[in-house]
mmCIF file of C-alpha atoms and ligand atoms in Angstrom:
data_model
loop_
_atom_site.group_PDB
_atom_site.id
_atom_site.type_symbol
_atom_site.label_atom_id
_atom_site.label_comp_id
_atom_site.label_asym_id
_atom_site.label_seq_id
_atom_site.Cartn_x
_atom_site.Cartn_y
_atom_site.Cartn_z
ATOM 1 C CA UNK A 419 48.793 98.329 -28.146
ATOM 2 C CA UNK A 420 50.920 95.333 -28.435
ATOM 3 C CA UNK A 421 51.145 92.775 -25.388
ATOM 4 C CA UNK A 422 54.149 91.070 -24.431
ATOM 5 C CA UNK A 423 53.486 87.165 -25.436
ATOM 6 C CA UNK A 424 53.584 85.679 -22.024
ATOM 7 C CA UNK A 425 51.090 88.071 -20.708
ATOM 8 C CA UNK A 426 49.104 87.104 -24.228
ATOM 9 C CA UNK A 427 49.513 83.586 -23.204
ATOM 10 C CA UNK A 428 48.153 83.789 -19.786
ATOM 11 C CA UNK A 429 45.430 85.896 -20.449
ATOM 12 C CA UNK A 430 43.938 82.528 -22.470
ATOM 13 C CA UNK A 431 40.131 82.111 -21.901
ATOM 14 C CA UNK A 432 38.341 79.637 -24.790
ATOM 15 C CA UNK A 433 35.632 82.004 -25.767
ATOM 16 C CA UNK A 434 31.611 80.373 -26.180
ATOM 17 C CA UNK A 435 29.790 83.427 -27.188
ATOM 18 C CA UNK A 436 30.184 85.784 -29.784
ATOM 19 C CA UNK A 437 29.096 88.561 -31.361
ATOM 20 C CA UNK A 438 27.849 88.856 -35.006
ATOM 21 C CA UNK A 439 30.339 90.726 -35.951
ATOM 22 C CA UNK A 440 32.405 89.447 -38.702
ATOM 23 C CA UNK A 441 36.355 88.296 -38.974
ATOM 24 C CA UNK A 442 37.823 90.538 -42.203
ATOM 25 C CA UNK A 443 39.803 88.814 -44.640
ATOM 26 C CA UNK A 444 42.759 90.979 -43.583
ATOM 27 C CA UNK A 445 42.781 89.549 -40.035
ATOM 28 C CA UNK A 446 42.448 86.065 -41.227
ATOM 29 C CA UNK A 447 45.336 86.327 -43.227
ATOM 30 C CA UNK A 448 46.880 87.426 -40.316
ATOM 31 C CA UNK A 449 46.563 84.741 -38.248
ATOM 32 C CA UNK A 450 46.850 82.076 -41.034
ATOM 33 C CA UNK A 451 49.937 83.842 -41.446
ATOM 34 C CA UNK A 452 51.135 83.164 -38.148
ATOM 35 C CA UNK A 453 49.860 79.548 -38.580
ATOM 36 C CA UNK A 454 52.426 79.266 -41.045
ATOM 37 C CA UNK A 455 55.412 80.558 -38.893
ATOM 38 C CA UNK A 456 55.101 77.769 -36.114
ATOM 39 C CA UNK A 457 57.853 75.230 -36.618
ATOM 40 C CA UNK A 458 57.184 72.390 -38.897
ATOM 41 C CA UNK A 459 58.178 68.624 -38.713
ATOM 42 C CA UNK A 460 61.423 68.935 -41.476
ATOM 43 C CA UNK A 461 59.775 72.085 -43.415
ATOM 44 C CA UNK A 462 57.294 70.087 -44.932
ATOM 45 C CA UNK A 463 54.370 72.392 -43.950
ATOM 46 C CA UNK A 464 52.361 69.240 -44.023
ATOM 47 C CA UNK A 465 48.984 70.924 -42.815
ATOM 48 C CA UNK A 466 46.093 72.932 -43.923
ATOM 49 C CA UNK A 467 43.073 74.988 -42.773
ATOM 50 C CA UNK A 468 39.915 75.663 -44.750
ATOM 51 C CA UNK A 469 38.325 78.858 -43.361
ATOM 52 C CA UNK A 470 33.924 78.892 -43.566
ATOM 53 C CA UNK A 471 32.376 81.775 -43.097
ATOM 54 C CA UNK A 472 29.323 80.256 -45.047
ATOM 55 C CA UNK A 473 26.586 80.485 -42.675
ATOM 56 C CA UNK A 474 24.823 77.016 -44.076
ATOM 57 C CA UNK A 475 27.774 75.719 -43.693
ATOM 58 C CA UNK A 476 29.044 76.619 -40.105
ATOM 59 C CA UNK A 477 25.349 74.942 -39.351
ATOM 60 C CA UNK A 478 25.893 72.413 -40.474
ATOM 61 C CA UNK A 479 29.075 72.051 -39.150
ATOM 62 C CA UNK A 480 28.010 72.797 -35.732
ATOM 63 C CA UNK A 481 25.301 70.126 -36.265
ATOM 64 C CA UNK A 482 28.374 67.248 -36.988
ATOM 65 C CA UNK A 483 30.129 68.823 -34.124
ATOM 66 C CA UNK A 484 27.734 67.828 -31.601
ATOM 67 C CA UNK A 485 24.882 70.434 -31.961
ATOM 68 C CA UNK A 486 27.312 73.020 -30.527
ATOM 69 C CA UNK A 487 25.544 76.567 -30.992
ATOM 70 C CA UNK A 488 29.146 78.513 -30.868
ATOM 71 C CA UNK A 489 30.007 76.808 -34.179
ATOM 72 C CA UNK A 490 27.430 78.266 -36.095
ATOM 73 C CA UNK A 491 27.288 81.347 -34.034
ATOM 74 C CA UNK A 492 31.150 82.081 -34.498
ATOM 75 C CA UNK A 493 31.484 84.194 -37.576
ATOM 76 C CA UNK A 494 34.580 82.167 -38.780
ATOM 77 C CA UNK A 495 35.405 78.413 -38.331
ATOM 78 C CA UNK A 496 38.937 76.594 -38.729
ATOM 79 C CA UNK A 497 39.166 73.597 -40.009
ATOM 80 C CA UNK A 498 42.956 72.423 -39.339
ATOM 81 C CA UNK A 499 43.620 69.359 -41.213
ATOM 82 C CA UNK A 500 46.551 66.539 -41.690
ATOM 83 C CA UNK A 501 47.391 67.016 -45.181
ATOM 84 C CA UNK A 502 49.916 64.936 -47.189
ATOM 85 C CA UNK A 503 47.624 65.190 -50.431
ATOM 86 C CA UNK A 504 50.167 68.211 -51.219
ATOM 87 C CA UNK A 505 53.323 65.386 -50.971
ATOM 88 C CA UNK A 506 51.875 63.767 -53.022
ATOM 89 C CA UNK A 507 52.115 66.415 -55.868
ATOM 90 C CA UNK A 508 55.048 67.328 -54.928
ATOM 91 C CA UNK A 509 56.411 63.759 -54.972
ATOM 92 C CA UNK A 510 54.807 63.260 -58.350
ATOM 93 C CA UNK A 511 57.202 66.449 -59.664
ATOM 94 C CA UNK A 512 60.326 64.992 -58.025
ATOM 95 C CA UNK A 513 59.551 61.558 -60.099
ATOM 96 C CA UNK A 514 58.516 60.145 -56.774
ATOM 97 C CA UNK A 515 55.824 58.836 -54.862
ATOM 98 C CA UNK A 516 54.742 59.269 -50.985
ATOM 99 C CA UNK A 517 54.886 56.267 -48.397
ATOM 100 C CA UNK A 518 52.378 57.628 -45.810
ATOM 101 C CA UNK A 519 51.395 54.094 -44.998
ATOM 102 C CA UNK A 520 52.647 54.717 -41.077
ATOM 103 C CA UNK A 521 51.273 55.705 -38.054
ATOM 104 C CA UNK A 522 54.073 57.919 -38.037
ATOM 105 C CA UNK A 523 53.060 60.104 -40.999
ATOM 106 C CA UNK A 524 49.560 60.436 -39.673
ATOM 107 C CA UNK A 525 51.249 61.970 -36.698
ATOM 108 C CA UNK A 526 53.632 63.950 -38.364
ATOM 109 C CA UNK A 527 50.581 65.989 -39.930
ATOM 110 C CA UNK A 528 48.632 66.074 -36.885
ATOM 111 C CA UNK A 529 51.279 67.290 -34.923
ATOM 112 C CA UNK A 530 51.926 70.159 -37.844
ATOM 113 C CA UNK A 531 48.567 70.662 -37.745
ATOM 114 C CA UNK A 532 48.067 71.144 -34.217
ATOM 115 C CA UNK A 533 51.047 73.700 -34.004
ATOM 116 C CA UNK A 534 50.012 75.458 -36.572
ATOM 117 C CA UNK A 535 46.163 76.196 -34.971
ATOM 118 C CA UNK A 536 48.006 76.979 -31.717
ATOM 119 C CA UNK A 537 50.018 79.839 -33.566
ATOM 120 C CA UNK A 538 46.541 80.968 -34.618
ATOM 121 C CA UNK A 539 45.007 80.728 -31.816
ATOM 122 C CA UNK A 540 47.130 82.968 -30.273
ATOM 123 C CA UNK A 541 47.589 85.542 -33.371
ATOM 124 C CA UNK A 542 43.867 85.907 -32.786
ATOM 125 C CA UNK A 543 43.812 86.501 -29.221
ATOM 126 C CA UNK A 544 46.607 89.086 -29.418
ATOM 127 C CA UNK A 545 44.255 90.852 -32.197
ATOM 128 C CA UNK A 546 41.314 90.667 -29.654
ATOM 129 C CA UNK A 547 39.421 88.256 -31.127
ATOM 130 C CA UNK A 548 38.363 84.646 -29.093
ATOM 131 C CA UNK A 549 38.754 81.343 -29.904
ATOM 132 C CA UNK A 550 37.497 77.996 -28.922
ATOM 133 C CA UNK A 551 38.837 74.920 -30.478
ATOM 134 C CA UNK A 552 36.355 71.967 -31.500
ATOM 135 C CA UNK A 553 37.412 68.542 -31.222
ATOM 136 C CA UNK A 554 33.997 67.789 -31.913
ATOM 137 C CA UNK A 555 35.200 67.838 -35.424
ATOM 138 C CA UNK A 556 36.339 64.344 -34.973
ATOM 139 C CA UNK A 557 32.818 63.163 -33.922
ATOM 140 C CA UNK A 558 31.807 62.327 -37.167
ATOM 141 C CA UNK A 559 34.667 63.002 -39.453
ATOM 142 C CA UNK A 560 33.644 61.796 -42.858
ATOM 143 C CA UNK A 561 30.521 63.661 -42.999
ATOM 144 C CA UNK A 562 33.353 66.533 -42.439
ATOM 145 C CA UNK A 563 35.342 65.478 -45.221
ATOM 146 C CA UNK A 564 32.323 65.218 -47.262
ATOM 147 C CA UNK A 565 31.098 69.007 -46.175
ATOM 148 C CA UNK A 566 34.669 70.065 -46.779
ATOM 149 C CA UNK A 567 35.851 68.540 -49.714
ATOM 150 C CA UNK A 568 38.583 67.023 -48.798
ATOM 151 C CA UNK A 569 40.564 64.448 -51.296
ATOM 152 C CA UNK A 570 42.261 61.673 -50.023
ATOM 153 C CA UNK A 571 45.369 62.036 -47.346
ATOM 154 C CA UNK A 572 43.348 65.180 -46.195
ATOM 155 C CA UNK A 573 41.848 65.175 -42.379
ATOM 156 C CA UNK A 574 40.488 67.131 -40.118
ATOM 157 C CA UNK A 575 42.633 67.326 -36.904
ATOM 158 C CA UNK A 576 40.538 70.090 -34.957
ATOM 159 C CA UNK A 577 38.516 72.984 -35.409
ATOM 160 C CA UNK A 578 38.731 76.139 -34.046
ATOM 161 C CA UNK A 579 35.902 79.159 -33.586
ATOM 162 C CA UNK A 580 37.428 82.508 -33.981
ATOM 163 C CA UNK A 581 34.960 86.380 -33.573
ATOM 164 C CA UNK A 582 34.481 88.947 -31.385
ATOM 165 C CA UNK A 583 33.981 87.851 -27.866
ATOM 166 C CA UNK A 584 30.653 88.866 -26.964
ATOM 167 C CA UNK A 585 30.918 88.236 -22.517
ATOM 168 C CA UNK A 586 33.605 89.033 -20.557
ATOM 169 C CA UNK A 587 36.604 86.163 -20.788
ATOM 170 C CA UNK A 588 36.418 83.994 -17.664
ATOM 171 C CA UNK A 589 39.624 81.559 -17.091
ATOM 172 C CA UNK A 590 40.198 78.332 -15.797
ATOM 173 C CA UNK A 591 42.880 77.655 -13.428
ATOM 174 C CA UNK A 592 45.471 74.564 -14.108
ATOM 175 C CA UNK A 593 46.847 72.201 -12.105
ATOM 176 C CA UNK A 594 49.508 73.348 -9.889
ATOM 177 C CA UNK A 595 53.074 73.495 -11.827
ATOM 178 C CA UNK A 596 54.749 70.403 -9.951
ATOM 179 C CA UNK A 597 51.686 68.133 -11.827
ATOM 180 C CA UNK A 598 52.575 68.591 -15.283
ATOM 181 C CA UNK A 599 56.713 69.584 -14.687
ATOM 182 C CA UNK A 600 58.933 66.440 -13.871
ATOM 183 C CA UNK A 601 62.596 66.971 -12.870
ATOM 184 C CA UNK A 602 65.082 64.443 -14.389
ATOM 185 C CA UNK A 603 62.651 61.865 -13.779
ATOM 186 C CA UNK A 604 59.046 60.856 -13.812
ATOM 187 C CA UNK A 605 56.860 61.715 -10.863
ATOM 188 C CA UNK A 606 53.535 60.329 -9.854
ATOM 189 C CA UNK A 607 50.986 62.771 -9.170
ATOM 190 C CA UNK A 608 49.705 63.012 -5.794
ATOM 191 C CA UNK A 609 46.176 62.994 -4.840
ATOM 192 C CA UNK A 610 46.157 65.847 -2.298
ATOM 193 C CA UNK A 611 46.850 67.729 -5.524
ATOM 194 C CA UNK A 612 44.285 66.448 -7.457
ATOM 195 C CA UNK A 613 41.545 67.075 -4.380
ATOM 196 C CA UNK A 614 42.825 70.384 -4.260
ATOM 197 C CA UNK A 615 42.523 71.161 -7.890
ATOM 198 C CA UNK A 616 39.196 69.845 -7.786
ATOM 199 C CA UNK A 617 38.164 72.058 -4.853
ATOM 200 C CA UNK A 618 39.730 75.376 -6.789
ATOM 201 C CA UNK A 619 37.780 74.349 -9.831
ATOM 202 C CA UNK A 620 34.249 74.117 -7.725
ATOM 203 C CA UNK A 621 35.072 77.531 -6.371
ATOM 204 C CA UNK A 622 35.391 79.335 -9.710
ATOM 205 C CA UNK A 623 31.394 78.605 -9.917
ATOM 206 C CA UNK A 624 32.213 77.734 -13.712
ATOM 207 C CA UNK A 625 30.306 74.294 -12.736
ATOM 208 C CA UNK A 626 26.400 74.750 -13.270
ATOM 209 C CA UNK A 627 26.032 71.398 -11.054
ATOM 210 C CA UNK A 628 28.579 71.985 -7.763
ATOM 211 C CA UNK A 629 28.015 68.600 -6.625
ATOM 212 C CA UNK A 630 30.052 67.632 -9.590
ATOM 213 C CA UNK A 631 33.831 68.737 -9.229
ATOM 214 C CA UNK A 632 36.908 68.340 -12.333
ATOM 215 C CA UNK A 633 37.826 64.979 -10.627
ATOM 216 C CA UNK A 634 34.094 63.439 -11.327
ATOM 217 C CA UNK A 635 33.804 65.582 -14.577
ATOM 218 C CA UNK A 636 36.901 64.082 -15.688
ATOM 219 C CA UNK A 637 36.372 60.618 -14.888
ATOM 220 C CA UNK A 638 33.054 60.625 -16.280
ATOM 221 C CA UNK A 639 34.591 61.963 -19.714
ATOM 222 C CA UNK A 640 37.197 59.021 -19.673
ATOM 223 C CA UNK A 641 35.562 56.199 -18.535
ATOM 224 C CA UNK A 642 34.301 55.285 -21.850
ATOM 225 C CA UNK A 643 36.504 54.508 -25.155
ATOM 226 C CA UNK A 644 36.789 58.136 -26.980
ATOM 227 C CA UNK A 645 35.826 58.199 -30.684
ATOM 228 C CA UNK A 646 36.139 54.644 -31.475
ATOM 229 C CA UNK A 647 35.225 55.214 -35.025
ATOM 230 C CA UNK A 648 38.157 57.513 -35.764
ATOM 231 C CA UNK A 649 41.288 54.910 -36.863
ATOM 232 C CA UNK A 650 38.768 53.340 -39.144
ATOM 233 C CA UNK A 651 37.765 56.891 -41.002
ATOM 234 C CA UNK A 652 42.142 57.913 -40.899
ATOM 235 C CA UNK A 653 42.078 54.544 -42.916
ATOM 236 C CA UNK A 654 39.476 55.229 -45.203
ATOM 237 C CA UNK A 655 40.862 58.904 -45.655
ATOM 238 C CA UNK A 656 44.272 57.231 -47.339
ATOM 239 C CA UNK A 657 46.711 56.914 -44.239
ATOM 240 C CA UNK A 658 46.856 52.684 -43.178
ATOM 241 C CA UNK A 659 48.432 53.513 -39.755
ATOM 242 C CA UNK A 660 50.802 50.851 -39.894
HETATM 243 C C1 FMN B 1434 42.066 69.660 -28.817
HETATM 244 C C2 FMN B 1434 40.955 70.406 -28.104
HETATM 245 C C3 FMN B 1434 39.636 70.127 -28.428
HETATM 246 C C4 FMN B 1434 38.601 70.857 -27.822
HETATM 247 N N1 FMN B 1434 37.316 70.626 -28.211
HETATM 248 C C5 FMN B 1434 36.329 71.416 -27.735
HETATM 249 C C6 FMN B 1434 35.013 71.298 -28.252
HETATM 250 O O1 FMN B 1434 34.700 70.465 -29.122
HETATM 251 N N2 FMN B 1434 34.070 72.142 -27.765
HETATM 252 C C7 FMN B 1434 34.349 73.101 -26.839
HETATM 253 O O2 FMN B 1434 33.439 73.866 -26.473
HETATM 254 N N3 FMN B 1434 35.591 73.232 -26.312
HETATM 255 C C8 FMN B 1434 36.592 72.433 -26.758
HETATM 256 N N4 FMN B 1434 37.873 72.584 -26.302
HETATM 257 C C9 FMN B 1434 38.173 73.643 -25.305
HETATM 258 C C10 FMN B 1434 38.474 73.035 -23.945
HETATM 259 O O3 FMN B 1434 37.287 72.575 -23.374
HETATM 260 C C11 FMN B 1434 39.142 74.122 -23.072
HETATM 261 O O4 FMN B 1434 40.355 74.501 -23.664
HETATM 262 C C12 FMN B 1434 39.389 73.617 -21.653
HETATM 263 O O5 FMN B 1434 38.189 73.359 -20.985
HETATM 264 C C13 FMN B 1434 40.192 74.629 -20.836
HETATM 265 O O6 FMN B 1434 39.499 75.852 -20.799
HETATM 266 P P1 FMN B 1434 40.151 77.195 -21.352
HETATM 267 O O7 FMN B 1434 40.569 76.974 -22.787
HETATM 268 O O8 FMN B 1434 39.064 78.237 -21.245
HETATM 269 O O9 FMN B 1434 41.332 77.514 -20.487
HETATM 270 C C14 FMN B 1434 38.911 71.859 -26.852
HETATM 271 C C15 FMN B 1434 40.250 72.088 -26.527
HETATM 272 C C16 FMN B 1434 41.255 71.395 -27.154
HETATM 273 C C17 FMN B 1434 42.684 71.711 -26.800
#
């Protein structure tokens, strides 16, 4: 049975737990497949995602992570990854050779990147399967690399779990529409709307502690500079930023 895709959409619920069951090559060429049909910045398909199944490996990659346990228990891990290492070849067969030396590149990937894992994660979903995605691959990203074997102009953007959810899906409601949708101009949010979302969040019981509401959860998460490490390892991985 097919779903319509905006029923697909709104049916999204990241998915923690998982059942052992594993992800057959078939349906990962699927929804790599599907990766591959999201638009891309001036068709240069500047992206790619290195599957692990490997059990060591999705340890260990759970481990770099941030000791999350639905890395390793996921039977299939995405790796989605900035990659102008590919350019480069292809530069080299045109008799040229790649600038990436801008901020702008870096982004152009990332952005690819990130469209690309969003295609997947919804080919998965409409196949049944769950996903969660892991930023925590950016926590320590050249240990990644490393794991991975990526060459130079290669990094990892975010990961993404993918299997057989094992619990029931359980969704979390967004702000309301008017937060996020601006007419013509700009409009600042108001905080009625923020207290309410915080009060529809504490009543999903998601929370384990229900003092603690999105608005403290949130500010907690932000008050602090996030990955300060990261423009240093983009450097190191061959893109200058400039
Ligand atoms: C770029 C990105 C990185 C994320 N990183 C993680 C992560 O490292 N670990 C995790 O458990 N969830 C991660 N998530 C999932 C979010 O926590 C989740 O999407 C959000 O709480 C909303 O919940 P929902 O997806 O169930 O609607 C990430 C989501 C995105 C978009």
């Amino acid at each position: 049975m097919t779903i319509p895709a905006l029923e697909q959409i709104h049916r999204h619920a990241s998915v923690r737990h998982y059942t052992p069951e594993p992800v057959s090559d078939d349906l990962l060429e699927r929804i790599v497949r599907a990766a591959q049909a999201a638009s891309t910045s001036s068709n240069l398909q500047s992206w790619s995602v290195v599957a692990v199944r490997n059990e060591a490996t999705r340890q260990h990659l759970a481990e770099l992570c941030g000791g999350q346990r639905h890395v390793a228990a996921a039977p299939l891990f995405l790796a989605f990854c900035a990659d102008r290492a590919r350019l480069d070849r292809a530069c080299q067969l045109a008799g040229l050779s790649q600038d990436a030396s801008t901020l702008e590149s870096f982004l152009v990937s990332a952005l690819d990147a990130v469209i690309a894992a969003q295609n997947a994660a919804l080919a998965a979903e409409s196949l049944g399967l769950g996903i969660c995605y892991i930023g925590g691959i950016r926590n320590r990203p050249l240990e990644v690399i490393d794991l991975l074997k990526l060459p130079a102009k290669v990094f990892p953007i975010v990961g993404m779990t993918i299997g057989w959810p094992a619990r029931p899906l359980r969704q979390r409601p967004r702000l309301p529409l008017h937060s996020v949708l601006h007419h013509e101009t700009y409009h600042p949010i108001r905080d009625e709307d923020l207290l309410a979302y915080d009060q529809t969040m504490r009543a999903t019981g998601i929370y384990k502690d229900p003092e603690k509401g999105w608005l403290a959860r949130s500010a907690q998460r932000v008050q602090n500079p996030e990955r300060p490490h990261l423009a240093e390892a983009i450097r190191q991985q061959g893109f200058a930023l400039k």
